[in-house]
Amino acid sequence: MKKTVAHDASASIKGIIYQFYLAIEWCFKLKPNQSLLFEKDGDIAIPDEANIEVKHFIDPLTDSHKNLWNTLANWLDPAFDHSNYSQLILITTQKIGSNSKLADWQSKSLEKRLKIITDILTTKDSLNAKQKKVEPFLNSQKLVDIIEKFEIYDCSDVIEDKYFSLIHQIGKGVPESNRTRLMNALVGWLISPEVAVGDNWEVTEKAFATEFDLLESQFKQHTRIFPPKPLPEDFTVTSATDSLYLQKIRDIEYYDEIELAHSSYCEVLTVVSEEFEQGTRQKYFDNYQSEVISAFERKHKKTTKKVDDVIVDSQIFYDDVLESESPEFETYNRRPDRWFRDGVLHVNMDDESLDLKWKLK
């Protein structure tokens, strides 16, 4: 006999998952500097563009269905400022009912849309709770403004179909065997703490594009090319002549290396600010950086055991470290060039909290 529970949450959970699938779809539509917000003014919101209510239901969307009136009531709420959006959209897996006045909603004029809402509210013997919240706004300018922006997209793919259509949409650049993994990784990132921080659940166009680019490359055949060395005129970060990392080079009297060290320092911080500031890429950079520091500390500890001339031996140690091979960097087809590893070392030499130095004693 089939076991039942007092409250089956599977339908509501499906609705939440479906909301994330729709969010991924809309993230691909974001323009530069745009953001997508979850549960801010609605299920999905893109400031200055669209406010989207997402519904995953099987039964038809009728004239009295709660999804229609919940949506309108939410947008008519005093706390909601519809002027922040040029589109107010209801996306639902439901099909508009065969007898519903909502049929062909998109093609109807504003006057016809308002008449439909008015007729539904004025011809019923009794109104449900949400309809009663909308009724006071009949003949109001606020309702006119909202109905003018209101779009209904019915018959949206149900959750299973949406999942597989997204896999096909986003996975064209990776082998077929990896497309599901790419989709699952993207959903995982979307619901991770780095996106959902406190009350702010926001995805910027830059963060999404960066994360997708990284995940896509991860599930390809590892053909991603490491960022090139930036030119001095493109540096976004520089350092002062009295910086700690430069002082540590002066401590071993290796003055000829100061200019090159300064360049490596600026090159790395410029690349990091453009490529590795957030998401999974940042984690990969953190792993690489840890490997660089660990290798340096091991070599420094070993070399310190035998020192004849502190300055000369420290300069030789400096050369040996910078001439050694750079560690590998996840997702790239080859290890970064040495200028990147050198810059990472100089950046960490500049950190007062780390006891790193070139001097052997």
Short mmCIF file of C-alpha atoms in Angstrom, two decimals:
data_model
loop_
_atom_site.label_atom_id
_atom_site.label_comp_id
_atom_site.label_asym_id
_atom_site.label_seq_id
_atom_site.Cartn_x
_atom_site.Cartn_y
_atom_site.Cartn_z
CA MET A 1 0.00 0.00 0.00
CA LYS A 2 1.32 3.46 -0.89
CA LYS A 3 2.43 5.42 2.13
CA THR A 4 1.20 9.01 2.42
CA VAL A 5 2.47 11.94 4.44
CA ALA A 6 0.57 14.77 6.08
CA HIS A 7 2.14 17.36 3.81
CA ASP A 8 3.72 16.58 0.45
CA ALA A 9 6.20 19.33 -0.39
CA SER A 10 7.30 17.85 -3.70
CA ALA A 11 5.18 20.25 -5.76
CA SER A 12 6.54 23.35 -4.02
CA ILE A 13 10.11 22.02 -4.28
CA LYS A 14 9.59 21.48 -7.99
CA GLY A 15 8.40 25.07 -8.24
CA ILE A 16 11.58 26.34 -6.59
CA ILE A 17 13.82 24.23 -8.81
CA TYR A 18 11.87 25.38 -11.85
CA GLN A 19 12.48 28.97 -10.78
CA PHE A 20 16.23 28.34 -10.87
CA TYR A 21 16.01 26.82 -14.32
CA LEU A 22 14.16 29.90 -15.56
CA ALA A 23 16.75 32.10 -13.85
CA ILE A 24 19.56 30.41 -15.77
CA GLU A 25 17.67 31.00 -19.01
CA TRP A 26 17.27 34.69 -18.18
CA CYS A 27 20.88 35.04 -17.04
CA PHE A 28 21.92 34.40 -20.63
CA LYS A 29 19.81 37.42 -21.63
CA LEU A 30 21.49 39.83 -19.21
CA LYS A 31 23.19 42.84 -20.74
CA PRO A 32 26.49 44.28 -19.46
CA ASN A 33 26.13 45.77 -15.96
CA GLN A 34 22.72 44.14 -15.46
CA SER A 35 21.86 41.90 -12.51
CA LEU A 36 19.27 39.22 -11.87
CA LEU A 37 17.70 39.15 -8.39
CA PHE A 38 15.90 36.26 -6.69
CA GLU A 39 12.89 36.87 -4.46
CA LYS A 40 13.28 40.63 -4.74
CA ASP A 41 10.01 42.21 -5.90
CA GLY A 42 9.04 38.76 -7.17
CA ASP A 43 10.44 35.38 -8.19
CA ILE A 44 12.96 36.84 -10.64
CA ALA A 45 13.72 40.52 -11.17
CA ILE A 46 16.00 42.32 -13.59
CA PRO A 47 16.04 45.99 -12.53
CA ASP A 48 14.98 48.46 -15.23
CA GLU A 49 13.77 45.61 -17.40
CA ALA A 50 11.62 42.70 -16.24
CA ASN A 51 9.84 41.43 -13.15
CA ILE A 52 8.97 37.77 -13.57
CA GLU A 53 6.59 35.51 -11.69
CA VAL A 54 7.26 31.80 -12.29
CA LYS A 55 4.58 29.12 -11.87
CA HIS A 56 4.91 25.35 -12.26
CA PHE A 57 1.34 24.01 -12.37
CA ILE A 58 -0.53 21.38 -14.37
CA ASP A 59 -4.13 22.60 -14.25
CA PRO A 60 -5.31 25.21 -16.80
CA LEU A 61 -4.89 28.94 -16.22
CA THR A 62 -8.51 30.01 -15.88
CA ASP A 63 -10.05 33.42 -15.28
CA SER A 64 -10.25 32.73 -11.54
CA HIS A 65 -6.98 30.85 -11.10
CA LYS A 66 -4.90 31.97 -8.14
CA ASN A 67 -1.75 32.33 -10.24
CA LEU A 68 -3.27 35.20 -12.20
CA TRP A 69 -4.67 37.04 -9.20
CA ASN A 70 -1.75 36.37 -6.86
CA THR A 71 0.51 37.90 -9.48
CA LEU A 72 -1.64 41.00 -10.01
CA ALA A 73 -2.13 41.44 -6.26
CA ASN A 74 1.62 41.30 -5.70
CA TRP A 75 2.26 43.96 -8.31
CA LEU A 76 -0.50 46.19 -6.92
CA ASP A 77 0.90 45.97 -3.41
CA PRO A 78 2.05 49.41 -2.15
CA ALA A 79 5.53 47.99 -1.44
CA PHE A 80 6.01 47.14 -5.11
CA ASP A 81 7.21 49.90 -7.43
CA HIS A 82 6.26 48.86 -10.94
CA SER A 83 8.08 51.87 -12.41
CA ASN A 84 11.33 49.93 -11.87
CA TYR A 85 10.35 47.55 -14.67
CA SER A 86 9.33 47.90 -18.30
CA GLN A 87 7.90 44.34 -18.40
CA LEU A 88 5.77 42.48 -15.86
CA ILE A 89 5.77 38.83 -16.88
CA LEU A 90 3.92 35.72 -15.75
CA ILE A 91 5.62 32.55 -17.00
CA THR A 92 3.64 29.39 -16.34
CA THR A 93 3.65 25.79 -17.46
CA GLN A 94 -0.15 26.02 -17.56
CA LYS A 95 -2.16 26.30 -20.73
CA ILE A 96 -4.68 29.12 -20.79
CA GLY A 97 -8.11 27.51 -20.36
CA SER A 98 -10.23 26.97 -23.45
CA ASN A 99 -13.02 29.20 -22.09
CA SER A 100 -10.75 31.81 -20.55
CA LYS A 101 -10.92 35.44 -21.53
CA LEU A 102 -7.11 35.49 -21.23
CA ALA A 103 -6.65 33.76 -24.59
CA ASP A 104 -4.34 35.67 -26.95
CA TRP A 105 -3.52 38.10 -24.16
CA GLN A 106 -0.34 39.34 -25.81
CA SER A 107 -2.12 40.49 -28.94
CA LYS A 108 -4.91 42.35 -27.13
CA SER A 109 -4.97 46.14 -26.79
CA LEU A 110 -4.69 47.80 -23.40
CA GLU A 111 -8.41 48.67 -23.49
CA LYS A 112 -9.40 45.05 -24.14
CA ARG A 113 -7.11 43.79 -21.39
CA LEU A 114 -8.60 46.20 -18.86
CA LYS A 115 -12.09 45.19 -19.90
CA ILE A 116 -11.24 41.52 -19.34
CA ILE A 117 -10.01 42.21 -15.80
CA THR A 118 -13.04 44.41 -15.09
CA ASP A 119 -15.52 41.87 -16.48
CA ILE A 120 -14.06 39.04 -14.43
CA LEU A 121 -14.21 41.05 -11.21
CA THR A 122 -17.66 42.55 -11.74
CA THR A 123 -19.56 39.56 -13.08
CA LYS A 124 -18.63 36.98 -10.46
CA ASP A 125 -21.01 36.26 -7.59
CA SER A 126 -18.11 35.98 -5.16
CA LEU A 127 -14.44 36.86 -5.32
CA ASN A 128 -11.53 34.96 -3.86
CA ALA A 129 -9.10 36.65 -1.43
CA LYS A 130 -6.63 37.79 -4.08
CA GLN A 131 -9.34 39.06 -6.41
CA LYS A 132 -10.65 41.16 -3.54
CA LYS A 133 -7.20 42.75 -3.25
CA VAL A 134 -7.25 43.68 -6.92
CA GLU A 135 -10.84 44.93 -7.03
CA PRO A 136 -10.20 48.30 -5.26
CA PHE A 137 -7.78 49.23 -8.05
CA LEU A 138 -10.38 49.04 -10.83
CA ASN A 139 -10.35 52.35 -12.73
CA SER A 140 -7.01 53.30 -11.08
CA GLN A 141 -4.00 54.53 -13.02
CA LYS A 142 -1.82 52.01 -11.22
CA LEU A 143 -3.82 49.10 -12.62
CA VAL A 144 -3.69 50.66 -16.08
CA ASP A 145 0.11 50.97 -15.87
CA ILE A 146 0.53 47.39 -14.68
CA ILE A 147 -1.83 45.83 -17.22
CA GLU A 148 -0.06 47.71 -20.00
CA LYS A 149 3.21 46.01 -19.03
CA PHE A 150 1.64 42.64 -18.17
CA GLU A 151 2.66 39.69 -20.38
CA ILE A 152 1.53 36.08 -20.02
CA TYR A 153 3.68 33.24 -21.35
CA ASP A 154 1.69 30.03 -20.93
CA CYS A 155 2.62 26.49 -21.94
CA SER A 156 6.22 26.89 -20.79
CA ASP A 157 8.14 23.61 -20.66
CA VAL A 158 7.48 21.57 -17.52
CA ILE A 159 10.43 21.01 -15.22
CA GLU A 160 11.83 17.88 -16.91
CA ASP A 161 11.53 19.36 -20.41
CA LYS A 162 13.01 22.67 -19.26
CA TYR A 163 15.98 20.85 -17.73
CA PHE A 164 16.82 18.99 -20.93
CA SER A 165 16.17 21.99 -23.19
CA LEU A 166 18.63 24.00 -21.08
CA ILE A 167 21.21 21.23 -21.31
CA HIS A 168 20.88 21.39 -25.09
CA GLN A 169 21.00 25.19 -25.08
CA ILE A 170 24.04 25.69 -22.86
CA GLY A 171 25.97 22.52 -23.63
CA LYS A 172 26.67 22.94 -27.33
CA GLY A 173 30.29 23.84 -26.63
CA VAL A 174 31.13 20.70 -24.65
CA PRO A 175 31.13 16.96 -25.41
CA GLU A 176 27.67 15.43 -25.13
CA SER A 177 28.78 13.22 -22.24
CA ASN A 178 29.61 16.31 -20.17
CA ARG A 179 26.53 18.44 -20.86
CA THR A 180 24.53 17.21 -17.88
CA ARG A 181 27.55 17.83 -15.63
CA LEU A 182 27.82 21.37 -16.95
CA MET A 183 24.14 22.04 -16.26
CA ASN A 184 24.33 20.59 -12.75
CA ALA A 185 27.47 22.58 -11.95
CA LEU A 186 25.81 25.79 -13.11
CA VAL A 187 22.75 25.14 -10.94
CA GLY A 188 25.04 24.33 -8.03
CA TRP A 189 26.86 27.62 -8.41
CA LEU A 190 23.58 29.53 -8.68
CA ILE A 191 22.39 28.24 -5.30
CA SER A 192 25.79 28.51 -3.59
CA PRO A 193 26.50 30.91 -0.69
CA GLU A 194 28.66 33.12 -2.91
CA VAL A 195 25.53 34.04 -4.89
CA ALA A 196 23.01 33.90 -2.04
CA VAL A 197 24.59 36.16 0.59
CA GLY A 198 22.28 37.18 3.42
CA ASP A 199 19.19 38.88 2.04
CA ASN A 200 20.89 39.60 -1.28
CA TRP A 201 20.54 36.87 -3.88
CA GLU A 202 21.98 38.53 -6.91
CA VAL A 203 23.69 37.36 -10.08
CA THR A 204 25.55 39.99 -12.07
CA GLU A 205 26.04 39.60 -15.80
CA LYS A 206 29.81 39.62 -15.29
CA ALA A 207 29.76 36.97 -12.55
CA PHE A 208 27.46 34.70 -14.56
CA ALA A 209 29.44 35.08 -17.78
CA THR A 210 32.69 34.45 -15.92
CA GLU A 211 31.38 31.36 -14.14
CA PHE A 212 29.78 29.90 -17.24
CA ASP A 213 32.93 30.49 -19.28
CA LEU A 214 34.98 28.72 -16.64
CA LEU A 215 32.60 25.77 -16.26
CA GLU A 216 32.27 25.39 -20.00
CA SER A 217 36.04 25.31 -20.39
CA GLN A 218 36.31 22.85 -17.50
CA PHE A 219 34.04 20.37 -19.30
CA LYS A 220 35.75 20.79 -22.64
CA GLN A 221 38.97 19.02 -23.52
CA HIS A 222 41.11 21.39 -21.42
CA THR A 223 41.92 23.72 -24.30
CA ARG A 224 41.60 26.98 -22.37
CA ILE A 225 44.45 29.41 -22.98
CA PHE A 226 45.97 31.20 -19.98
CA PRO A 227 45.57 35.01 -20.04
CA PRO A 228 48.49 36.80 -21.74
CA LYS A 229 50.88 39.10 -19.93
CA PRO A 230 49.33 42.61 -19.84
CA LEU A 231 51.25 45.57 -21.20
CA PRO A 232 52.36 48.35 -18.79
CA GLU A 233 49.79 50.75 -20.24
CA ASP A 234 47.07 48.25 -19.32
CA PHE A 235 48.06 47.84 -15.66
CA THR A 236 45.10 48.34 -13.33
CA VAL A 237 47.29 48.02 -10.22
CA THR A 238 50.71 49.48 -9.44
CA SER A 239 52.86 49.74 -6.32
CA ALA A 240 54.92 52.33 -4.48
CA THR A 241 58.72 52.29 -4.59
CA ASP A 242 58.83 51.65 -0.83
CA SER A 243 56.55 48.61 -1.00
CA LEU A 244 57.43 45.73 1.31
CA TYR A 245 58.06 43.24 -1.50
CA LEU A 246 60.62 45.62 -3.07
CA GLN A 247 62.27 46.22 0.29
CA LYS A 248 62.79 42.48 0.65
CA ILE A 249 64.72 42.51 -2.63
CA ARG A 250 66.80 45.45 -1.37
CA ASP A 251 67.51 43.42 1.77
CA ILE A 252 69.53 41.01 -0.38
CA GLU A 253 71.03 43.92 -2.38
CA TYR A 254 69.62 42.59 -5.65
CA TYR A 255 68.82 46.03 -7.06
CA ASP A 256 68.94 44.91 -10.70
CA GLU A 257 65.81 42.80 -10.07
CA ILE A 258 63.62 45.56 -8.67
CA GLU A 259 62.22 46.85 -11.97
CA LEU A 260 61.34 43.36 -13.20
CA ALA A 261 59.78 42.47 -9.83
CA HIS A 262 57.64 45.59 -9.98
CA SER A 263 56.42 44.62 -13.46
CA SER A 264 55.58 41.06 -12.39
CA TYR A 265 53.69 42.38 -9.36
CA CYS A 266 51.58 44.73 -11.49
CA GLU A 267 51.02 42.12 -14.20
CA VAL A 268 49.65 39.54 -11.79
CA LEU A 269 47.32 41.88 -9.93
CA THR A 270 46.01 43.19 -13.25
CA VAL A 271 45.25 39.67 -14.49
CA VAL A 272 43.75 38.62 -11.15
CA SER A 273 41.43 41.64 -11.09
CA GLU A 274 40.20 40.80 -14.58
CA GLU A 275 40.12 37.00 -14.48
CA PHE A 276 40.17 35.55 -10.97
CA GLU A 277 38.22 37.83 -8.64
CA GLN A 278 35.16 35.66 -8.10
CA GLY A 279 33.48 32.30 -8.38
CA THR A 280 35.22 29.06 -9.28
CA ARG A 281 38.07 30.86 -11.02
CA GLN A 282 38.98 32.52 -7.74
CA LYS A 283 39.08 29.12 -6.05
CA TYR A 284 41.42 27.82 -8.75
CA PHE A 285 43.65 30.85 -8.31
CA ASP A 286 43.68 30.38 -4.54
CA ASN A 287 44.78 26.77 -5.05
CA TYR A 288 47.54 27.86 -7.43
CA GLN A 289 48.70 30.57 -5.04
CA SER A 290 48.84 28.11 -2.15
CA GLU A 291 50.97 25.76 -4.23
CA VAL A 292 53.38 28.58 -5.13
CA ILE A 293 53.77 29.64 -1.48
CA SER A 294 54.17 26.06 -0.28
CA ALA A 295 56.89 25.33 -2.85
CA PHE A 296 58.71 28.54 -1.90
CA GLU A 297 58.60 27.77 1.83
CA ARG A 298 59.95 24.25 1.28
CA LYS A 299 62.80 25.51 -0.87
CA HIS A 300 63.60 28.36 1.55
CA LYS A 301 63.70 25.98 4.52
CA LYS A 302 66.00 23.59 2.69
CA THR A 303 68.37 26.28 1.38
CA THR A 304 68.65 28.03 4.74
CA LYS A 305 70.36 24.95 6.20
CA LYS A 306 73.57 25.75 4.35
CA VAL A 307 74.51 29.41 3.97
CA ASP A 308 78.06 30.73 3.58
CA ASP A 309 77.47 34.30 2.38
CA VAL A 310 73.98 35.57 3.26
CA ILE A 311 73.73 38.14 0.47
CA VAL A 312 75.28 36.08 -2.31
CA ASP A 313 73.47 32.88 -1.34
CA SER A 314 70.17 34.79 -1.03
CA GLN A 315 70.63 36.19 -4.53
CA ILE A 316 71.35 32.69 -5.84
CA PHE A 317 68.25 31.44 -4.02
CA TYR A 318 66.23 34.24 -5.64
CA ASP A 319 67.45 33.18 -9.10
CA ASP A 320 66.79 29.50 -8.41
CA VAL A 321 63.21 30.16 -7.34
CA LEU A 322 62.41 32.35 -10.33
CA GLU A 323 64.04 29.92 -12.74
CA SER A 324 62.07 26.95 -11.40
CA GLU A 325 58.99 25.68 -13.19
CA SER A 326 55.61 27.21 -12.41
CA PRO A 327 52.92 24.92 -10.86
CA GLU A 328 50.00 23.82 -12.98
CA PHE A 329 46.76 25.82 -12.96
CA GLU A 330 43.46 23.92 -13.09
CA THR A 331 41.41 24.02 -16.34
CA TYR A 332 44.25 25.44 -18.50
CA ASN A 333 45.95 23.40 -21.18
CA ARG A 334 49.43 24.28 -19.92
CA ARG A 335 51.01 25.72 -16.79
CA PRO A 336 51.22 29.54 -16.56
CA ASP A 337 54.42 31.28 -17.67
CA ARG A 338 56.92 32.13 -14.97
CA TRP A 339 56.06 35.84 -14.94
CA PHE A 340 52.72 34.92 -13.40
CA ARG A 341 54.25 32.71 -10.69
CA ASP A 342 56.89 35.40 -10.00
CA GLY A 343 54.19 38.04 -9.60
CA VAL A 344 52.25 35.80 -7.21
CA LEU A 345 55.38 35.50 -5.06
CA HIS A 346 55.94 39.26 -5.02
CA VAL A 347 52.30 39.88 -4.11
CA ASN A 348 52.61 37.53 -1.15
CA MET A 349 55.96 39.03 -0.17
CA ASP A 350 54.00 42.27 0.16
CA ASP A 351 51.70 40.71 2.76
CA GLU A 352 52.84 41.66 6.25
CA SER A 353 50.92 38.76 7.79
CA LEU A 354 53.10 36.23 5.94
CA ASP A 355 56.65 35.55 7.02
CA LEU A 356 58.06 35.31 3.51
CA LYS A 357 61.45 36.70 2.59
CA TRP A 358 64.26 36.20 0.15
CA LYS A 359 66.97 36.60 2.73
CA LEU A 360 68.14 33.25 3.98
CA LYS A 361 69.02 34.40 7.50
#
